[in-house]
Amino acid sequence: SLRASHPMVPLGSCGAWWRRQYHDPHPATCHLALCTVQLLFAGMHVTSKPALDFIPPFGFCTLRLVLALPFLWWLALKEGSRRFRSAELLYIPPMAFAIGIAYSFIFVCNQRSGPIATAMVQPLMPISTGAFLAVLGLEPLPPFKVFGMLVATFGTSLALRVYSTNIGPGPLDVFLLVIQASSYGVYIVLLTRALGQIRTAHEIETRALKEASSEQDKPPPGPMMFLFSATLLAEVAIACVGLPGLVTAVNWQDLPVAAYMAVLYAGIASSCFAHGLNSWAVSHVSGVLPTVYSGVQVIWTALLSYVVLGEKITWDQAVGSLLTICGVALVSWVREKERRLLRQEKVEMEETREHEAETERGHGMMPERRLSATIEQRRISLDAHPVVLDVGLDEGANAEAKPRTSLPRIESGVEIGSVDKFE
């Protein structure tokens, strides 16, 4: 559901209207933005396919990230967070490994299996994230969520035609496709753990120090700082693989103009413009809407592939993609309910503790422990994937005096949130 609904304001001044839409958009504007984002990423799948005949996949990814990194750095600076501390840098290498696979394999899969198959597995990212959290014991698995995961898995299997070795991607190609989509989920799980632990430590330090320095006044590193840092490290590794191919395998004198344009499109249109538009759009919507829109990417890719490349989507691929989207929507709906229930529980707990504190004050006593629960929700974009991070800190005023045997509870998730219990 959209956050706010109001009648479209008259155009009048075009600049004023656009400023109004930026800060308080009409629902139709959000729908248009989400649809445009999926169109832009579908365009990257289709335009990069012929270019990959001239530029190796890792080389293509190297060029794309070179263009994208300045934009990600700008987004990281806008967060206004402090620099990483030495211990916090240890979070970055595993994140870089996961996001690097996602970045590079999308072009490997496109070259081997085509843009339609590559787009078909992208909606699986929320499913893989939920599965990883469930395996780690960090997220419950009610029957409806399990059913949705099974439906999405069956739909993807049907779309990729895993039942036949004569048509569709081969076993290795299916493996690469699933690994590519799942790597985003691994990155989100790692990001969630890192943000929760760092912000918990920051909360304890803030209460322990009477006078914080200007460095400590700044918030801890946020999701965009982690994304930039992980992408930068991933680019170093990808470039080590991709640069030799760019030097020896690419005939730059005879390289078609379309290949140059495909690189610019992937680096600017999808990595910068679409990424920024997606981040803006998901910050103004709630519920399962952005996740469901991930299925629009499959539709756009199929249409563009038919028009530009002459590729057709078959009935079993269409049915499989529809089942995948339905499964993702069901899992997203269950997670949204879980997130709302958890937030409601935290609100009720806060009210109960506040009431107990007021009662103790009425009897002339100081409360031994007051709950200071803060729930911060961050909505960001990870390529074409909408991501929602709910970080809840459940720490008392005397937390620094009482050692903990476990980390505090952390809410997290992809689009509709999930529960990350460190117990």
PDB file of C-alpha atoms in Angstrom, residues 175-405:
ATOM      1  CA  PHE A 175      23.021 -23.178 -11.081  1.00  0.00           C
ATOM      2  CA  LEU A 176      24.635 -19.874 -12.098  1.00  0.00           C
ATOM      3  CA  LEU A 177      21.247 -18.173 -12.400  1.00  0.00           C
ATOM      4  CA  VAL A 178      20.167 -19.262  -8.918  1.00  0.00           C
ATOM      5  CA  ILE A 179      23.543 -18.331  -7.408  1.00  0.00           C
ATOM      6  CA  GLN A 180      23.358 -14.878  -9.000  1.00  0.00           C
ATOM      7  CA  ALA A 181      19.919 -14.080  -7.564  1.00  0.00           C
ATOM      8  CA  SER A 182      20.694 -15.663  -4.192  1.00  0.00           C
ATOM      9  CA  SER A 183      23.890 -13.631  -3.761  1.00  0.00           C
ATOM     10  CA  TYR A 184      21.789 -10.507  -3.241  1.00  0.00           C
ATOM     11  CA  GLY A 185      20.053 -12.318  -0.370  1.00  0.00           C
ATOM     12  CA  VAL A 186      23.380 -13.271   1.220  1.00  0.00           C
ATOM     13  CA  TYR A 187      24.480  -9.634   1.016  1.00  0.00           C
ATOM     14  CA  ILE A 188      21.283  -8.432   2.714  1.00  0.00           C
ATOM     15  CA  VAL A 189      21.673 -10.935   5.570  1.00  0.00           C
ATOM     16  CA  LEU A 190      25.281  -9.827   6.101  1.00  0.00           C
ATOM     17  CA  LEU A 191      24.287  -6.153   5.930  1.00  0.00           C
ATOM     18  CA  THR A 192      21.528  -6.701   8.468  1.00  0.00           C
ATOM     19  CA  ARG A 193      23.872  -8.360  10.941  1.00  0.00           C
ATOM     20  CA  ALA A 194      26.500  -5.643  10.524  1.00  0.00           C
ATOM     21  CA  LEU A 195      24.064  -2.742  10.917  1.00  0.00           C
ATOM     22  CA  GLY A 196      22.477  -4.292  13.987  1.00  0.00           C
ATOM     23  CA  GLN A 197      25.736  -4.953  15.794  1.00  0.00           C
ATOM     24  CA  ILE A 198      27.291  -1.581  14.932  1.00  0.00           C
ATOM     25  CA  ARG A 199      24.225   0.429  15.902  1.00  0.00           C
ATOM     26  CA  THR A 200      23.828  -1.477  19.160  1.00  0.00           C
ATOM     27  CA  ALA A 201      27.436  -0.670  20.080  1.00  0.00           C
ATOM     28  CA  HIS A 202      26.847   2.960  19.077  1.00  0.00           C
ATOM     29  CA  GLU A 203      23.783   3.175  21.348  1.00  0.00           C
ATOM     30  CA  ILE A 204      25.719   1.828  24.332  1.00  0.00           C
ATOM     31  CA  GLU A 205      28.624   4.214  23.704  1.00  0.00           C
ATOM     32  CA  THR A 206      26.299   7.194  23.411  1.00  0.00           C
ATOM     33  CA  ARG A 207      24.816   6.496  26.823  1.00  0.00           C
ATOM     34  CA  ALA A 208      28.175   5.770  28.425  1.00  0.00           C
ATOM     35  CA  LEU A 209      29.861   8.993  27.294  1.00  0.00           C
ATOM     36  CA  LYS A 210      28.838  12.243  28.905  1.00  0.00           C
ATOM     37  CA  GLU A 211      30.331  14.461  26.224  1.00  0.00           C
ATOM     38  CA  ALA A 212      30.647  13.002  22.742  1.00  0.00           C
ATOM     39  CA  SER A 213      33.157  14.333  20.287  1.00  0.00           C
ATOM     40  CA  SER A 214      32.148  15.584  16.843  1.00  0.00           C
ATOM     41  CA  GLU A 215      33.149  12.220  15.389  1.00  0.00           C
ATOM     42  CA  GLN A 216      30.939  10.392  17.900  1.00  0.00           C
ATOM     43  CA  ASP A 217      28.073  12.780  17.218  1.00  0.00           C
ATOM     44  CA  LYS A 218      27.836  11.364  13.717  1.00  0.00           C
ATOM     45  CA  PRO A 219      25.727   8.231  13.228  1.00  0.00           C
ATOM     46  CA  PRO A 220      27.434   4.901  12.577  1.00  0.00           C
ATOM     47  CA  PRO A 221      27.973   3.756   8.976  1.00  0.00           C
ATOM     48  CA  GLY A 222      24.683   3.197   7.178  1.00  0.00           C
ATOM     49  CA  PRO A 223      23.552   0.874   4.379  1.00  0.00           C
ATOM     50  CA  MET A 224      24.755   3.128   1.549  1.00  0.00           C
ATOM     51  CA  MET A 225      28.240   3.429   3.063  1.00  0.00           C
ATOM     52  CA  PHE A 226      28.385  -0.352   3.296  1.00  0.00           C
ATOM     53  CA  LEU A 227      27.098  -0.693  -0.269  1.00  0.00           C
ATOM     54  CA  PHE A 228      29.732   1.665  -1.635  1.00  0.00           C
ATOM     55  CA  SER A 229      32.562   0.048   0.346  1.00  0.00           C
ATOM     56  CA  ALA A 230      31.526  -3.488  -0.613  1.00  0.00           C
ATOM     57  CA  THR A 231      31.089  -2.467  -4.254  1.00  0.00           C
ATOM     58  CA  LEU A 232      34.519  -0.794  -4.307  1.00  0.00           C
ATOM     59  CA  LEU A 233      36.226  -3.916  -2.946  1.00  0.00           C
ATOM     60  CA  ALA A 234      34.200  -6.121  -5.294  1.00  0.00           C
ATOM     61  CA  GLU A 235      35.236  -3.930  -8.233  1.00  0.00           C
ATOM     62  CA  VAL A 236      38.907  -4.501  -7.389  1.00  0.00           C
ATOM     63  CA  ALA A 237      38.415  -8.272  -7.530  1.00  0.00           C
ATOM     64  CA  ILE A 238      36.211  -8.135 -10.648  1.00  0.00           C
ATOM     65  CA  ALA A 239      38.723  -5.860 -12.391  1.00  0.00           C
ATOM     66  CA  CYS A 240      41.515  -8.372 -11.710  1.00  0.00           C
ATOM     67  CA  VAL A 241      39.493 -10.859 -13.759  1.00  0.00           C
ATOM     68  CA  GLY A 242      38.005  -8.439 -16.272  1.00  0.00           C
ATOM     69  CA  LEU A 243      40.913  -6.166 -17.213  1.00  0.00           C
ATOM     70  CA  PRO A 244      42.977  -8.859 -18.990  1.00  0.00           C
ATOM     71  CA  GLY A 245      39.965  -9.622 -21.170  1.00  0.00           C
ATOM     72  CA  LEU A 246      39.461  -5.936 -21.933  1.00  0.00           C
ATOM     73  CA  VAL A 247      43.077  -5.711 -23.065  1.00  0.00           C
ATOM     74  CA  THR A 248      43.407  -8.939 -25.049  1.00  0.00           C
ATOM     75  CA  ALA A 249      39.897 -10.020 -26.061  1.00  0.00           C
ATOM     76  CA  VAL A 250      38.308  -6.719 -27.120  1.00  0.00           C
ATOM     77  CA  ASN A 251      39.000  -5.213 -30.530  1.00  0.00           C
ATOM     78  CA  TRP A 252      38.405  -1.592 -29.567  1.00  0.00           C
ATOM     79  CA  GLN A 253      38.879  -0.279 -33.124  1.00  0.00           C
ATOM     80  CA  ASP A 254      36.079  -2.433 -34.528  1.00  0.00           C
ATOM     81  CA  LEU A 255      33.865  -2.373 -31.441  1.00  0.00           C
ATOM     82  CA  PRO A 256      30.310  -1.452 -32.504  1.00  0.00           C
ATOM     83  CA  VAL A 257      28.813   1.777 -31.260  1.00  0.00           C
ATOM     84  CA  ALA A 258      25.990  -0.275 -29.739  1.00  0.00           C
ATOM     85  CA  ALA A 259      28.505  -1.965 -27.423  1.00  0.00           C
ATOM     86  CA  TYR A 260      29.782   1.403 -26.177  1.00  0.00           C
ATOM     87  CA  MET A 261      26.204   2.556 -25.649  1.00  0.00           C
ATOM     88  CA  ALA A 262      25.370  -0.658 -23.763  1.00  0.00           C
ATOM     89  CA  VAL A 263      28.211   0.003 -21.318  1.00  0.00           C
ATOM     90  CA  LEU A 264      27.092   3.603 -20.798  1.00  0.00           C
ATOM     91  CA  TYR A 265      23.512   2.455 -20.357  1.00  0.00           C
ATOM     92  CA  ALA A 266      24.459  -0.183 -17.763  1.00  0.00           C
ATOM     93  CA  GLY A 267      26.676   2.220 -15.841  1.00  0.00           C
ATOM     94  CA  ILE A 268      24.546   5.362 -15.964  1.00  0.00           C
ATOM     95  CA  ALA A 269      20.930   4.517 -16.803  1.00  0.00           C
ATOM     96  CA  SER A 270      20.629   1.405 -14.622  1.00  0.00           C
ATOM     97  CA  SER A 271      23.292   1.889 -11.942  1.00  0.00           C
ATOM     98  CA  CYS A 272      22.753   5.619 -11.377  1.00  0.00           C
ATOM     99  CA  PHE A 273      19.381   6.828 -12.639  1.00  0.00           C
ATOM    100  CA  ALA A 274      17.363   3.654 -12.032  1.00  0.00           C
ATOM    101  CA  HIS A 275      19.086   3.025  -8.702  1.00  0.00           C
ATOM    102  CA  GLY A 276      18.353   6.545  -7.490  1.00  0.00           C
ATOM    103  CA  LEU A 277      14.767   6.461  -8.746  1.00  0.00           C
ATOM    104  CA  ASN A 278      14.199   3.093  -7.085  1.00  0.00           C
ATOM    105  CA  SER A 279      15.599   4.355  -3.768  1.00  0.00           C
ATOM    106  CA  TRP A 280      13.282   7.350  -3.928  1.00  0.00           C
ATOM    107  CA  ALA A 281      10.230   5.285  -4.879  1.00  0.00           C
ATOM    108  CA  VAL A 282      10.634   2.602  -2.207  1.00  0.00           C
ATOM    109  CA  SER A 283      11.042   5.325   0.431  1.00  0.00           C
ATOM    110  CA  HIS A 284       7.499   6.506  -0.331  1.00  0.00           C
ATOM    111  CA  VAL A 285       5.699   3.159  -0.416  1.00  0.00           C
ATOM    112  CA  SER A 286       5.071   0.411   2.081  1.00  0.00           C
ATOM    113  CA  GLY A 287       3.884  -3.162   2.145  1.00  0.00           C
ATOM    114  CA  VAL A 288       4.537  -5.649  -0.641  1.00  0.00           C
ATOM    115  CA  LEU A 289       4.121  -3.281  -3.583  1.00  0.00           C
ATOM    116  CA  PRO A 290       7.813  -2.897  -4.569  1.00  0.00           C
ATOM    117  CA  THR A 291       8.408  -6.638  -4.313  1.00  0.00           C
ATOM    118  CA  VAL A 292       5.469  -7.425  -6.584  1.00  0.00           C
ATOM    119  CA  TYR A 293       6.798  -4.890  -9.076  1.00  0.00           C
ATOM    120  CA  SER A 294       9.910  -7.044  -9.510  1.00  0.00           C
ATOM    121  CA  GLY A 295       7.740  -9.228 -11.751  1.00  0.00           C
ATOM    122  CA  VAL A 296       7.264  -6.271 -14.102  1.00  0.00           C
ATOM    123  CA  GLN A 297      10.957  -6.585 -15.000  1.00  0.00           C
ATOM    124  CA  VAL A 298      10.238 -10.010 -16.512  1.00  0.00           C
ATOM    125  CA  ILE A 299       7.406  -8.576 -18.627  1.00  0.00           C
ATOM    126  CA  TRP A 300       9.493  -5.654 -19.853  1.00  0.00           C
ATOM    127  CA  THR A 301      12.430  -7.942 -20.635  1.00  0.00           C
ATOM    128  CA  ALA A 302      10.240 -10.314 -22.630  1.00  0.00           C
ATOM    129  CA  LEU A 303       8.743  -7.444 -24.640  1.00  0.00           C
ATOM    130  CA  LEU A 304      12.087  -5.755 -25.331  1.00  0.00           C
ATOM    131  CA  SER A 305      13.740  -9.076 -26.186  1.00  0.00           C
ATOM    132  CA  TYR A 306      11.017  -9.779 -28.723  1.00  0.00           C
ATOM    133  CA  VAL A 307      11.292  -6.324 -30.310  1.00  0.00           C
ATOM    134  CA  VAL A 308      15.082  -5.906 -30.229  1.00  0.00           C
ATOM    135  CA  LEU A 309      16.461  -9.451 -30.286  1.00  0.00           C
ATOM    136  CA  GLY A 310      13.588 -11.401 -31.808  1.00  0.00           C
ATOM    137  CA  GLU A 311      13.420 -13.762 -28.795  1.00  0.00           C
ATOM    138  CA  LYS A 312      10.041 -15.157 -27.760  1.00  0.00           C
ATOM    139  CA  ILE A 313       8.721 -16.255 -24.404  1.00  0.00           C
ATOM    140  CA  THR A 314       6.884 -19.598 -24.374  1.00  0.00           C
ATOM    141  CA  TRP A 315       3.720 -20.493 -22.484  1.00  0.00           C
ATOM    142  CA  ASP A 316       5.552 -22.540 -19.832  1.00  0.00           C
ATOM    143  CA  GLN A 317       7.956 -19.670 -19.178  1.00  0.00           C
ATOM    144  CA  ALA A 318       5.026 -17.265 -18.840  1.00  0.00           C
ATOM    145  CA  VAL A 319       3.173 -19.576 -16.440  1.00  0.00           C
ATOM    146  CA  GLY A 320       6.340 -20.219 -14.450  1.00  0.00           C
ATOM    147  CA  SER A 321       7.063 -16.507 -14.108  1.00  0.00           C
ATOM    148  CA  LEU A 322       3.483 -15.862 -12.969  1.00  0.00           C
ATOM    149  CA  LEU A 323       3.762 -18.592 -10.320  1.00  0.00           C
ATOM    150  CA  THR A 324       7.077 -17.136  -9.153  1.00  0.00           C
ATOM    151  CA  ILE A 325       5.544 -13.690  -8.732  1.00  0.00           C
ATOM    152  CA  CYS A 326       2.543 -15.152  -6.859  1.00  0.00           C
ATOM    153  CA  GLY A 327       4.864 -17.060  -4.522  1.00  0.00           C
ATOM    154  CA  VAL A 328       6.966 -13.972  -3.866  1.00  0.00           C
ATOM    155  CA  ALA A 329       3.825 -11.914  -3.188  1.00  0.00           C
ATOM    156  CA  LEU A 330       2.564 -14.514  -0.688  1.00  0.00           C
ATOM    157  CA  VAL A 331       5.872 -14.638   1.181  1.00  0.00           C
ATOM    158  CA  SER A 332       6.030 -10.842   1.160  1.00  0.00           C
ATOM    159  CA  TRP A 333       2.509 -10.609   2.582  1.00  0.00           C
ATOM    160  CA  VAL A 334       3.352 -13.009   5.426  1.00  0.00           C
ATOM    161  CA  ARG A 335       6.537 -11.115   6.221  1.00  0.00           C
ATOM    162  CA  GLU A 336       4.669  -7.825   6.226  1.00  0.00           C
ATOM    163  CA  LYS A 337       2.265  -9.208   8.832  1.00  0.00           C
ATOM    164  CA  GLU A 338       5.182 -10.470  10.924  1.00  0.00           C
ATOM    165  CA  ARG A 339       6.880  -7.100  10.772  1.00  0.00           C
ATOM    166  CA  ARG A 340       3.736  -5.225  11.793  1.00  0.00           C
ATOM    167  CA  LEU A 341       3.058  -7.593  14.683  1.00  0.00           C
ATOM    168  CA  LEU A 342       6.613  -7.242  15.938  1.00  0.00           C
ATOM    169  CA  ARG A 343       6.508  -3.460  15.755  1.00  0.00           C
ATOM    170  CA  GLN A 344       3.171  -3.463  17.583  1.00  0.00           C
ATOM    171  CA  GLU A 345       4.654  -5.670  20.303  1.00  0.00           C
ATOM    172  CA  LYS A 346       7.538  -3.248  20.731  1.00  0.00           C
ATOM    173  CA  VAL A 347       5.160  -0.300  20.982  1.00  0.00           C
ATOM    174  CA  GLU A 348       3.066  -2.095  23.605  1.00  0.00           C
ATOM    175  CA  MET A 349       6.208  -3.054  25.529  1.00  0.00           C
ATOM    176  CA  GLU A 350       7.356   0.554  25.469  1.00  0.00           C
ATOM    177  CA  GLU A 351       3.984   1.758  26.757  1.00  0.00           C
ATOM    178  CA  THR A 352       3.994  -0.872  29.528  1.00  0.00           C
ATOM    179  CA  ARG A 353       7.470   0.079  30.702  1.00  0.00           C
ATOM    180  CA  GLU A 354       6.608   3.773  30.599  1.00  0.00           C
ATOM    181  CA  HIS A 355       3.513   3.094  32.683  1.00  0.00           C
ATOM    182  CA  GLU A 356       5.545   1.104  35.215  1.00  0.00           C
ATOM    183  CA  ALA A 357       8.099   3.900  35.403  1.00  0.00           C
ATOM    184  CA  GLU A 358       5.391   6.494  36.049  1.00  0.00           C
ATOM    185  CA  THR A 359       3.918   4.280  38.771  1.00  0.00           C
ATOM    186  CA  GLU A 360       7.279   3.894  40.480  1.00  0.00           C
ATOM    187  CA  ARG A 361       7.834   7.634  40.342  1.00  0.00           C
ATOM    188  CA  GLY A 362       4.442   8.101  41.979  1.00  0.00           C
ATOM    189  CA  HIS A 363       5.643   5.989  44.910  1.00  0.00           C
ATOM    190  CA  GLY A 364       8.875   7.935  45.193  1.00  0.00           C
ATOM    191  CA  MET A 365      11.037   5.238  43.631  1.00  0.00           C
ATOM    192  CA  MET A 366      13.394   5.402  40.705  1.00  0.00           C
ATOM    193  CA  PRO A 367      12.789   2.765  38.083  1.00  0.00           C
ATOM    194  CA  GLU A 368      15.534   0.143  37.933  1.00  0.00           C
ATOM    195  CA  ARG A 369      15.355  -0.167  34.176  1.00  0.00           C
ATOM    196  CA  ARG A 370      13.499   1.720  31.513  1.00  0.00           C
ATOM    197  CA  LEU A 371      13.063   0.535  27.990  1.00  0.00           C
ATOM    198  CA  SER A 372      14.403   2.866  25.357  1.00  0.00           C
ATOM    199  CA  ALA A 373      13.372   1.145  22.149  1.00  0.00           C
ATOM    200  CA  THR A 374      14.069   2.855  18.880  1.00  0.00           C
ATOM    201  CA  ILE A 375      13.010   1.379  15.578  1.00  0.00           C
ATOM    202  CA  GLU A 376      14.585   2.927  12.534  1.00  0.00           C
ATOM    203  CA  GLN A 377      13.397   1.899   9.111  1.00  0.00           C
ATOM    204  CA  ARG A 378      15.637   2.375   6.112  1.00  0.00           C
ATOM    205  CA  ARG A 379      14.362   1.770   2.576  1.00  0.00           C
ATOM    206  CA  ILE A 380      17.071   1.500  -0.041  1.00  0.00           C
ATOM    207  CA  SER A 381      17.645   0.068  -3.494  1.00  0.00           C
ATOM    208  CA  LEU A 382      20.012  -2.773  -4.306  1.00  0.00           C
ATOM    209  CA  ASP A 383      20.124  -2.660  -8.090  1.00  0.00           C
ATOM    210  CA  ALA A 384      16.508  -3.331  -9.090  1.00  0.00           C
ATOM    211  CA  HIS A 385      15.657  -4.878  -5.717  1.00  0.00           C
ATOM    212  CA  PRO A 386      13.797  -2.859  -3.078  1.00  0.00           C
ATOM    213  CA  VAL A 387      15.211  -3.398   0.403  1.00  0.00           C
ATOM    214  CA  VAL A 388      13.760  -2.392   3.767  1.00  0.00           C
ATOM    215  CA  LEU A 389      15.925  -2.569   6.877  1.00  0.00           C
ATOM    216  CA  ASP A 390      14.246  -2.285  10.278  1.00  0.00           C
ATOM    217  CA  VAL A 391      16.861  -1.977  13.020  1.00  0.00           C
ATOM    218  CA  GLY A 392      15.374  -2.080  16.522  1.00  0.00           C
ATOM    219  CA  LEU A 393      17.533  -1.420  19.573  1.00  0.00           C
ATOM    220  CA  ASP A 394      16.212  -2.827  22.852  1.00  0.00           C
ATOM    221  CA  GLU A 395      18.575  -1.501  25.487  1.00  0.00           C
ATOM    222  CA  GLY A 396      17.964  -0.230  28.994  1.00  0.00           C
ATOM    223  CA  ALA A 397      19.510   2.774  30.617  1.00  0.00           C
ATOM    224  CA  ASN A 398      21.864   0.609  32.651  1.00  0.00           C
ATOM    225  CA  ALA A 399      22.911  -1.605  29.741  1.00  0.00           C
ATOM    226  CA  GLU A 400      26.524  -0.574  30.138  1.00  0.00           C
ATOM    227  CA  ALA A 401      26.560  -1.803  33.734  1.00  0.00           C
ATOM    228  CA  LYS A 402      25.027  -5.181  32.989  1.00  0.00           C
ATOM    229  CA  PRO A 403      27.026  -7.479  30.703  1.00  0.00           C
ATOM    230  CA  ARG A 404      25.029  -9.203  27.978  1.00  0.00           C
ATOM    231  CA  THR A 405      25.388 -12.832  27.029  1.00  0.00           C
TER     232      THR A 405
END
